[in-house]
Tab-separated table of C-alpha atoms and ligand atoms in Angstrom:
chain	number	residue	atom	x	y	z
E	42	UNK	CA	33.925	105.465	-27.340
E	43	UNK	CA	31.393	104.519	-30.393
E	44	UNK	CA	33.506	101.113	-30.671
E	45	UNK	CA	33.516	100.408	-26.985
E	46	UNK	CA	29.809	101.024	-26.808
E	47	UNK	CA	29.526	98.373	-29.832
E	48	UNK	CA	31.680	96.442	-28.010
E	49	UNK	CA	29.718	96.659	-24.765
E	50	UNK	CA	26.344	95.838	-26.430
E	51	UNK	CA	27.352	92.530	-27.914
E	52	UNK	CA	28.512	91.929	-24.527
E	53	UNK	CA	25.255	92.295	-23.135
E	54	UNK	CA	23.473	90.871	-26.267
E	55	UNK	CA	25.846	87.832	-25.751
E	56	UNK	CA	25.123	87.666	-21.831
E	57	UNK	CA	21.491	88.205	-22.142
E	58	UNK	CA	21.431	84.814	-24.187
E	59	UNK	CA	22.826	82.650	-21.732
E	60	UNK	CA	19.795	83.883	-19.449
E	61	UNK	CA	17.719	80.827	-18.739
E	62	UNK	CA	15.435	81.914	-14.915
E	63	UNK	CA	14.182	84.731	-13.557
E	64	UNK	CA	16.872	85.409	-11.150
E	65	UNK	CA	19.501	85.048	-13.796
E	66	UNK	CA	17.724	88.077	-15.398
E	67	UNK	CA	17.278	90.588	-12.061
E	68	UNK	CA	21.392	89.424	-11.944
E	69	UNK	CA	21.944	90.841	-15.095
E	70	UNK	CA	19.893	94.066	-14.781
E	71	UNK	CA	22.610	94.759	-11.851
E	72	UNK	CA	25.375	94.012	-13.256
E	73	UNK	CA	24.215	96.112	-16.500
E	74	UNK	CA	22.159	98.810	-14.912
E	75	UNK	CA	22.648	98.796	-10.856
E	76	UNK	CA	22.561	102.318	-9.585
E	77	UNK	CA	26.201	101.509	-7.762
E	78	UNK	CA	28.339	99.120	-9.774
E	79	UNK	CA	26.281	98.577	-13.395
E	80	UNK	CA	28.889	98.478	-15.988
E	81	UNK	CA	26.544	101.208	-17.556
E	82	UNK	CA	26.399	103.324	-14.799
E	83	UNK	CA	30.703	103.369	-14.372
E	84	UNK	CA	30.602	103.906	-18.506
E	85	UNK	CA	28.433	107.222	-18.126
E	86	UNK	CA	30.637	108.878	-15.030
E	87	UNK	CA	33.406	108.506	-17.129
E	88	UNK	CA	31.598	110.829	-19.564
E	89	UNK	CA	32.481	114.033	-17.794
E	90	UNK	CA	36.237	113.797	-19.398
E	91	UNK	CA	35.127	113.909	-22.967
E	92	UNK	CA	35.216	116.892	-25.168
E	93	UNK	CA	31.460	118.519	-25.094
E	94	UNK	CA	30.838	117.092	-29.196
E	95	UNK	CA	32.098	113.489	-28.053
E	96	UNK	CA	30.438	113.894	-24.755
E	97	UNK	CA	26.522	114.428	-26.216
E	98	UNK	CA	27.642	112.069	-28.858
E	99	UNK	CA	28.567	109.100	-26.384
E	100	UNK	CA	25.888	110.486	-23.726
E	101	UNK	CA	22.934	109.423	-26.646
E	102	UNK	CA	24.863	106.156	-27.978
E	103	UNK	CA	25.109	104.821	-23.638
E	104	UNK	CA	21.398	105.969	-23.371
E	105	UNK	CA	20.149	103.817	-25.943
E	106	UNK	CA	21.883	101.032	-24.674
E	107	UNK	CA	20.382	101.579	-21.299
E	108	UNK	CA	17.078	101.463	-23.305
E	109	UNK	CA	18.015	98.244	-24.509
E	110	UNK	CA	19.586	96.832	-21.619
E	111	UNK	CA	16.150	98.026	-19.706
E	112	UNK	CA	13.759	96.718	-22.201
E	113	UNK	CA	15.954	93.880	-23.094
E	114	UNK	CA	15.356	92.356	-19.744
E	115	UNK	CA	12.220	93.109	-19.290
E	116	UNK	CA	11.380	91.091	-22.169
E	117	UNK	CA	12.945	88.074	-20.964
E	118	UNK	CA	11.231	88.966	-17.457
E	119	UNK	CA	7.935	88.636	-19.128
E	120	UNK	CA	8.295	85.684	-20.734
E	121	UNK	CA	9.581	84.058	-17.789
E	122	UNK	CA	6.192	85.405	-15.647
E	123	UNK	CA	3.989	83.942	-18.635
E	124	UNK	CA	5.833	80.689	-18.456
E	125	UNK	CA	5.502	80.721	-14.722
E	126	UNK	CA	1.648	81.554	-15.176
E	127	UNK	CA	0.963	78.685	-17.587
E	128	UNK	CA	3.406	76.027	-15.557
E	129	UNK	CA	0.795	77.226	-12.545
E	130	UNK	CA	-2.073	76.651	-14.794
E	131	UNK	CA	-1.323	73.242	-15.782
E	132	UNK	CA	-0.746	72.220	-12.189
E	133	UNK	CA	-3.581	73.791	-10.609
E	134	UNK	CA	-5.542	72.454	-13.139
E	135	UNK	CA	-9.672	71.674	-11.922
E	136	UNK	CA	-11.074	68.579	-13.611
E	137	UNK	CA	-14.737	69.480	-13.216
E	138	UNK	CA	-15.846	66.269	-14.948
E	139	UNK	CA	-14.360	64.759	-11.705
E	140	UNK	CA	-17.038	62.989	-9.578
E	141	UNK	CA	-16.954	65.178	-6.420
E	142	UNK	CA	-15.895	63.639	-3.088
E	143	UNK	CA	-18.666	61.744	-0.773
E	144	UNK	CA	-19.053	63.115	2.177
E	145	UNK	CA	-19.418	60.936	4.647
E	146	UNK	CA	-23.207	60.844	6.206
E	147	UNK	CA	-24.430	58.887	9.483
E	148	UNK	CA	-26.450	55.853	9.393
E	149	UNK	CA	-29.365	54.952	11.483
E	150	UNK	CA	-29.153	51.801	13.553
E	151	UNK	CA	-30.543	48.757	11.685
E	152	UNK	CA	-32.582	48.352	15.071
E	153	UNK	CA	-33.375	51.738	14.664
E	154	UNK	CA	-34.444	50.878	10.591
E	155	UNK	CA	-36.468	47.995	11.965
E	156	UNK	CA	-38.303	49.877	14.318
E	157	UNK	CA	-39.600	52.318	11.479
E	158	UNK	CA	-40.323	49.843	9.659
E	159	UNK	CA	-42.546	48.551	11.761
E	160	UNK	CA	-43.998	51.612	12.832
E	161	UNK	CA	-45.047	52.654	9.463
E	162	UNK	CA	-46.926	49.530	8.978
E	163	UNK	CA	-49.023	49.927	12.470
E	164	UNK	CA	-49.536	53.319	12.588
E	165	UNK	CA	-51.134	52.936	8.521
E	166	UNK	CA	-53.560	50.588	10.500
E	167	UNK	CA	-54.810	53.036	12.967
E	168	UNK	CA	-52.078	52.146	16.000
E	169	UNK	CA	-50.557	55.244	18.264
E	170	UNK	CA	-47.082	55.097	19.395
E	171	UNK	CA	-47.099	54.755	23.386
E	172	UNK	CA	-44.105	55.285	25.322
E	173	UNK	CA	-43.097	53.774	28.601
E	174	UNK	CA	-40.671	53.987	31.672
E	175	UNK	CA	-37.550	51.632	31.307
E	176	UNK	CA	-37.567	51.587	35.284
E	177	UNK	CA	-40.670	50.196	36.947
E	178	UNK	CA	-42.083	49.121	40.436
E	179	UNK	CA	-43.539	45.958	40.689
E	180	UNK	CA	-46.916	47.035	40.065
E	181	UNK	CA	-46.409	47.642	36.139
E	182	UNK	CA	-43.280	44.995	35.340
E	183	UNK	CA	-45.560	42.163	37.521
E	184	UNK	CA	-48.344	42.550	39.596
E	185	UNK	CA	-50.960	44.425	36.958
E	186	UNK	CA	-49.572	42.056	34.428
E	187	UNK	CA	-51.165	39.036	36.635
E	188	UNK	CA	-47.437	37.574	37.130
E	189	UNK	CA	-47.903	35.665	40.481
E	190	UNK	CA	-46.128	36.756	43.130
E	191	UNK	CA	-43.522	33.454	42.797
E	192	UNK	CA	-42.677	33.570	39.072
E	193	UNK	CA	-39.597	32.869	38.283
E	194	UNK	CA	-39.510	35.702	35.898
E	195	UNK	CA	-39.518	37.899	39.416
E	196	UNK	CA	-36.759	36.671	40.724
E	197	UNK	CA	-33.380	38.656	40.960
E	198	UNK	CA	-31.671	35.572	38.743
E	199	UNK	CA	-34.594	36.902	35.822
E	200	UNK	CA	-34.603	40.452	36.820
E	201	UNK	CA	-32.207	43.907	37.160
E	202	UNK	CA	-33.351	45.108	40.650
E	203	UNK	CA	-32.714	48.412	41.286
E	204	UNK	CA	-34.370	48.707	44.937
E	205	UNK	CA	-36.455	46.563	46.842
E	206	UNK	CA	-39.275	47.304	44.578
E	207	UNK	CA	-38.072	49.151	41.480
E	208	UNK	CA	-36.414	47.212	38.227
E	209	UNK	CA	-35.406	47.731	34.660
E	210	UNK	CA	-38.644	46.765	32.963
E	211	UNK	CA	-38.033	43.053	31.471
E	212	UNK	CA	-40.727	43.458	28.533
E	213	UNK	CA	-42.931	45.838	26.565
E	214	UNK	CA	-45.759	44.326	28.251
E	215	UNK	CA	-45.755	47.166	30.944
E	216	UNK	CA	-46.468	49.422	28.611
E	217	UNK	CA	-49.850	47.867	28.087
E	218	UNK	CA	-50.567	49.011	31.628
E	219	UNK	CA	-49.773	52.298	30.970
E	220	UNK	CA	-51.608	52.426	27.850
E	221	UNK	CA	-54.417	51.584	29.395
E	222	UNK	CA	-54.225	53.604	32.428
E	223	UNK	CA	-54.203	56.647	29.584
E	224	UNK	CA	-56.794	55.683	27.298
E	225	UNK	CA	-59.891	54.970	27.081
E	226	UNK	CA	-61.148	51.924	24.819
E	227	UNK	CA	-61.073	51.638	22.016
E	228	UNK	CA	-57.535	52.115	21.709
E	229	UNK	CA	-54.799	50.593	19.423
E	230	UNK	CA	-51.458	51.180	20.817
E	231	UNK	CA	-47.776	50.021	19.427
E	232	UNK	CA	-44.801	50.416	21.978
E	233	UNK	CA	-41.233	49.692	20.617
E	234	UNK	CA	-38.676	50.122	23.551
E	235	UNK	CA	-35.653	48.443	25.221
E	236	UNK	CA	-36.159	45.698	27.830
E	237	UNK	CA	-33.797	44.174	30.369
E	238	UNK	CA	-32.956	40.852	31.416
E	239	UNK	CA	-30.399	38.730	32.983
E	240	UNK	CA	-29.501	36.659	30.136
E	241	UNK	CA	-26.281	35.236	29.241
E	242	UNK	CA	-24.853	36.979	26.335
E	243	UNK	CA	-24.724	35.145	23.309
E	244	UNK	CA	-25.373	34.765	19.698
E	245	UNK	CA	-29.140	35.296	20.405
E	246	UNK	CA	-29.562	36.712	23.805
E	247	UNK	CA	-28.515	39.984	25.018
E	248	UNK	CA	-28.863	41.449	28.591
E	249	UNK	CA	-30.520	44.765	26.444
E	250	UNK	CA	-32.656	44.263	23.506
E	251	UNK	CA	-35.144	45.438	21.800
E	252	UNK	CA	-39.142	44.584	21.853
E	253	UNK	CA	-42.474	45.982	20.040
E	254	UNK	CA	-45.154	45.326	21.884
E	255	UNK	CA	-48.536	45.877	20.955
E	256	UNK	CA	-52.227	46.061	22.209
E	257	UNK	CA	-55.732	46.638	20.873
E	258	UNK	CA	-59.034	46.940	23.596
E	259	UNK	CA	-62.416	47.044	22.029
E	260	UNK	CA	-65.646	45.697	22.167
E	261	UNK	CA	-66.183	41.992	20.965
E	262	UNK	CA	-62.305	41.945	19.797
E	263	UNK	CA	-61.620	38.086	19.200
E	264	UNK	CA	-58.846	35.808	18.297
E	265	UNK	CA	-59.702	36.438	15.014
E	266	UNK	CA	-58.561	39.856	14.702
E	267	UNK	CA	-54.995	39.200	16.317
E	268	UNK	CA	-54.757	36.534	13.464
E	269	UNK	CA	-55.779	38.958	10.981
E	270	UNK	CA	-53.581	41.626	12.529
E	271	UNK	CA	-50.599	39.972	12.562
E	272	UNK	CA	-51.347	38.252	9.127
E	273	UNK	CA	-51.721	41.700	7.545
E	274	UNK	CA	-48.602	43.203	9.541
E	275	UNK	CA	-46.059	39.799	8.248
E	276	UNK	CA	-47.216	39.797	4.823
E	277	UNK	CA	-46.233	44.158	4.400
E	278	UNK	CA	-43.374	43.221	6.222
E	279	UNK	CA	-42.131	40.435	4.403
E	280	UNK	CA	-44.467	39.843	1.236
E	281	UNK	CA	-47.795	38.546	0.397
E	282	UNK	CA	-47.048	34.912	0.231
E	283	UNK	CA	-46.030	35.137	4.252
E	284	UNK	CA	-48.126	32.910	6.244
E	285	UNK	CA	-48.384	32.773	10.127
E	286	UNK	CA	-48.671	29.822	12.971
E	287	UNK	CA	-50.005	29.970	16.539
E	288	UNK	CA	-48.695	27.660	18.906
E	289	UNK	CA	-50.066	27.402	22.205
E	290	UNK	CA	-48.029	29.174	25.214
E	291	UNK	CA	-48.529	30.454	28.528
E	292	UNK	CA	-48.071	34.045	29.119
E	293	UNK	CA	-49.861	35.595	32.999
E	294	UNK	CA	-51.068	38.257	30.870
E	295	UNK	CA	-53.380	36.728	28.237
E	296	UNK	CA	-55.419	33.825	28.178
E	297	UNK	CA	-55.357	31.884	25.592
E	298	UNK	CA	-51.701	32.545	24.899
E	299	UNK	CA	-49.571	31.799	21.729
E	300	UNK	CA	-46.653	31.666	20.200
E	301	UNK	CA	-46.349	33.439	16.465
E	302	UNK	CA	-44.195	31.726	14.066
E	303	UNK	CA	-43.813	32.950	10.180
E	304	UNK	CA	-42.737	31.374	6.927
E	305	UNK	CA	-39.315	32.149	6.604
E	306	UNK	CA	-38.974	35.156	4.300
E	307	UNK	CA	-35.765	33.778	3.016
E	308	UNK	CA	-37.047	30.086	2.128
E	309	UNK	CA	-40.693	30.979	1.919
E	310	UNK	CA	-40.963	28.192	3.811
E	311	UNK	CA	-38.827	25.272	2.620
E	312	UNK	CA	-35.794	25.560	4.521
E	313	UNK	CA	-32.724	27.113	5.102
E	314	UNK	CA	-29.460	28.565	7.341
E	315	UNK	CA	-32.375	31.789	8.337
E	316	UNK	CA	-34.400	29.071	9.677
E	317	UNK	CA	-32.536	26.898	10.416
E	318	UNK	CA	-34.202	24.009	7.862
E	319	UNK	CA	-37.471	24.340	9.509
E	320	UNK	CA	-39.488	26.875	7.241
E	321	UNK	CA	-40.525	29.026	10.394
E	322	UNK	CA	-39.661	32.336	12.414
E	323	UNK	CA	-40.357	32.729	15.816
E	324	UNK	CA	-41.538	36.246	16.100
E	325	UNK	CA	-42.805	36.511	19.507
E	326	UNK	CA	-45.470	36.140	22.015
E	327	UNK	CA	-49.297	36.930	21.960
E	328	UNK	CA	-53.067	36.705	23.106
E	329	UNK	CA	-55.743	37.854	24.396
E	330	UNK	CA	-55.884	40.257	26.934
E	331	UNK	CA	-56.591	38.437	30.324
E	332	UNK	CA	-59.494	39.733	32.504
E	333	UNK	CA	-57.004	39.771	35.608
E	334	UNK	CA	-55.126	42.800	33.492
E	335	UNK	CA	-58.465	44.648	32.125
E	336	UNK	CA	-60.163	44.446	35.890
E	337	UNK	CA	-56.788	46.237	37.319
E	338	UNK	CA	-57.564	49.177	35.209
E	339	UNK	CA	-60.452	49.357	35.428
E	340	UNK	CA	-62.054	47.967	32.485
E	341	UNK	CA	-64.573	45.946	32.729
E	342	UNK	CA	-64.124	42.477	31.044
E	343	UNK	CA	-67.540	41.559	30.603
E	344	UNK	CA	-67.749	44.644	28.139
E	345	UNK	CA	-64.082	44.739	26.639
E	346	UNK	CA	-61.892	41.995	25.287
E	347	UNK	CA	-58.264	42.711	23.403
E	348	UNK	CA	-55.361	41.084	22.306
E	349	UNK	CA	-51.640	42.174	22.831
E	350	UNK	CA	-48.345	40.836	21.319
E	351	UNK	CA	-44.982	41.248	22.044
E	352	UNK	CA	-42.009	40.900	19.525
E	353	UNK	CA	-38.416	41.101	19.819
E	354	UNK	CA	-36.688	42.876	17.486
E	355	UNK	CA	-33.128	42.009	17.817
E	356	UNK	CA	-33.235	38.392	16.500
E	357	UNK	CA	-35.113	39.455	13.576
E	358	UNK	CA	-32.883	42.534	12.875
E	359	UNK	CA	-30.088	39.625	12.605
E	360	UNK	CA	-31.545	37.352	10.278
E	361	UNK	CA	-33.172	40.171	8.018
E	362	UNK	CA	-29.408	41.657	7.438
E	363	UNK	CA	-27.428	38.712	7.856
E	364	UNK	CA	-25.599	39.324	11.071
E	365	UNK	CA	-24.828	36.037	12.798
E	366	UNK	CA	-24.467	37.468	16.525
E	367	UNK	CA	-26.680	40.095	18.151
E	368	UNK	CA	-24.310	41.212	20.142
E	369	UNK	CA	-22.536	43.031	17.085
E	370	UNK	CA	-25.642	45.397	17.336
E	371	UNK	CA	-24.397	47.077	20.767
E	372	UNK	CA	-20.525	47.308	20.230
E	373	UNK	CA	-20.855	50.200	18.080
E	374	UNK	CA	-18.141	49.385	15.503
E	375	UNK	CA	-19.031	51.775	12.851
E	376	UNK	CA	-17.361	49.455	9.886
E	377	UNK	CA	-20.716	47.189	11.146
E	378	UNK	CA	-22.791	49.775	11.342
E	379	UNK	CA	-22.588	51.732	8.300
E	380	UNK	CA	-23.318	48.967	6.278
E	381	UNK	CA	-26.974	49.599	6.763
E	382	UNK	CA	-28.962	51.809	5.131
Z	582	LIG	C1	-42.522	38.497	25.961
Z	582	LIG	O1	-41.270	39.201	26.357
Z	582	LIG	C2	-43.733	39.026	26.103
Z	582	LIG	N1	-44.262	40.093	26.980
Z	582	LIG	C3	-44.474	38.590	24.786
Z	582	LIG	C4	-45.710	38.380	24.818
Z	582	LIG	C5	-46.668	40.140	24.959
Z	582	LIG	C6	-46.406	37.721	25.179
Z	582	LIG	C7	-47.910	40.051	24.515
Z	582	LIG	C8	-48.348	37.780	24.993
Z	582	LIG	C9	-49.010	39.352	25.074
Z	582	LIG	P1	-40.720	36.601	25.352
Z	582	LIG	O2	-39.816	36.439	26.371
Z	582	LIG	O3	-40.918	34.929	24.361
Z	582	LIG	O4	-41.897	36.986	25.492
Z	582	LIG	O5	-39.999	37.597	24.359
Z	582	LIG	C10	-40.292	38.214	23.012
Z	582	LIG	C11	-39.586	37.892	22.359
Z	582	LIG	O6	-38.037	39.054	23.084
Z	582	LIG	C12	-38.754	36.489	22.080
Z	582	LIG	O7	-39.013	36.063	21.113
Z	582	LIG	C13	-37.154	36.644	21.266
Z	582	LIG	O8	-37.088	37.549	20.058
Z	582	LIG	C14	-36.687	37.939	22.473
Z	582	LIG	N2	-36.029	37.738	23.483
Z	582	LIG	C15	-36.398	37.360	24.542
Z	582	LIG	N3	-35.029	37.352	25.356
Z	582	LIG	C16	-34.283	38.011	24.495
Z	582	LIG	C17	-32.972	37.958	24.574
Z	582	LIG	N4	-32.359	37.728	26.364
Z	582	LIG	N5	-31.975	38.723	23.547
Z	582	LIG	C18	-32.200	39.018	22.541
Z	582	LIG	N6	-33.568	38.945	22.464
Z	582	LIG	C19	-34.641	38.037	23.178
């Protein structure tokens, strides 16, 4: 019997040597000490046929072999588990020195960025930010702004009417009237907002665009105050070398009226692609508030005077950011919008 047990042990050790995976180790255990059909289990069952002395001897040997099988297989399986853990560690290793993934964040619209910059400058000069409705009556859109009844701006070809006497405002100058009705002079307001005109869309025209209106009313205000204010604004906006010029122009709600140009922020006035070689960029309209406008809101033009100006944001935004078509500002293409911050 002891010869046979020795043979069994050799067989087991040989089979053990060829095991390469955890599943094979489990199968080896079943083959040798499985409860139903294990080789050693079957061997144990034959002990009953031996004499008591032989049985004790063989039983002890078989138990030693069983311990040997169990401990060798457990050792092997520990080894496999350790290798698995090590492989998993390598596979799942995290390189904590890698930079984190960037989380996409929203962007402010370029018009908003520009509007905020303009607001900051005027607020620091003591101006209030004023708001007004986008839908206006004839009174605010035209009458109070001294726009004659036959003026072409009143025609349905120019203005979006929503009824007989209601229209989408065509300029932020309407907020001048609201502001003067709400506050007593002295007053300084700027009013950024959307305006609407029946203009055919092209690279420099949109039927909806943004303006910023400015209004200052006080005693003794002159054209010099308007000029000084605009000069201060353009220098803070575009740099200390920036100059302005006024070109006489007509707007019914100011007298005198002027278009304002400033020296090109790109070339400084020598002429480039941005200013189309002229050295100047058009900023918007301006002038001294017409006495009729002051009278309409109950301000005595003998005691008070004021200036107003209105800037278009879209074209300025396009020039500043190198956008060659203002319609891009409203197409909401994220690839376009995320370039600005
Ligand atoms: C006005 O709207 C006057 N309210 C400005 C003003 C205010 C004058 C206060 C005097 C006193 P104008 O129509 O020129 O002016 O428009 C001002 C600016 O709006 C233009 O310089 C231009 O930059 C912009 N603009 C006009 N039409 C369009 C359009 N269709 N698309 C984009 N921008 C436009």
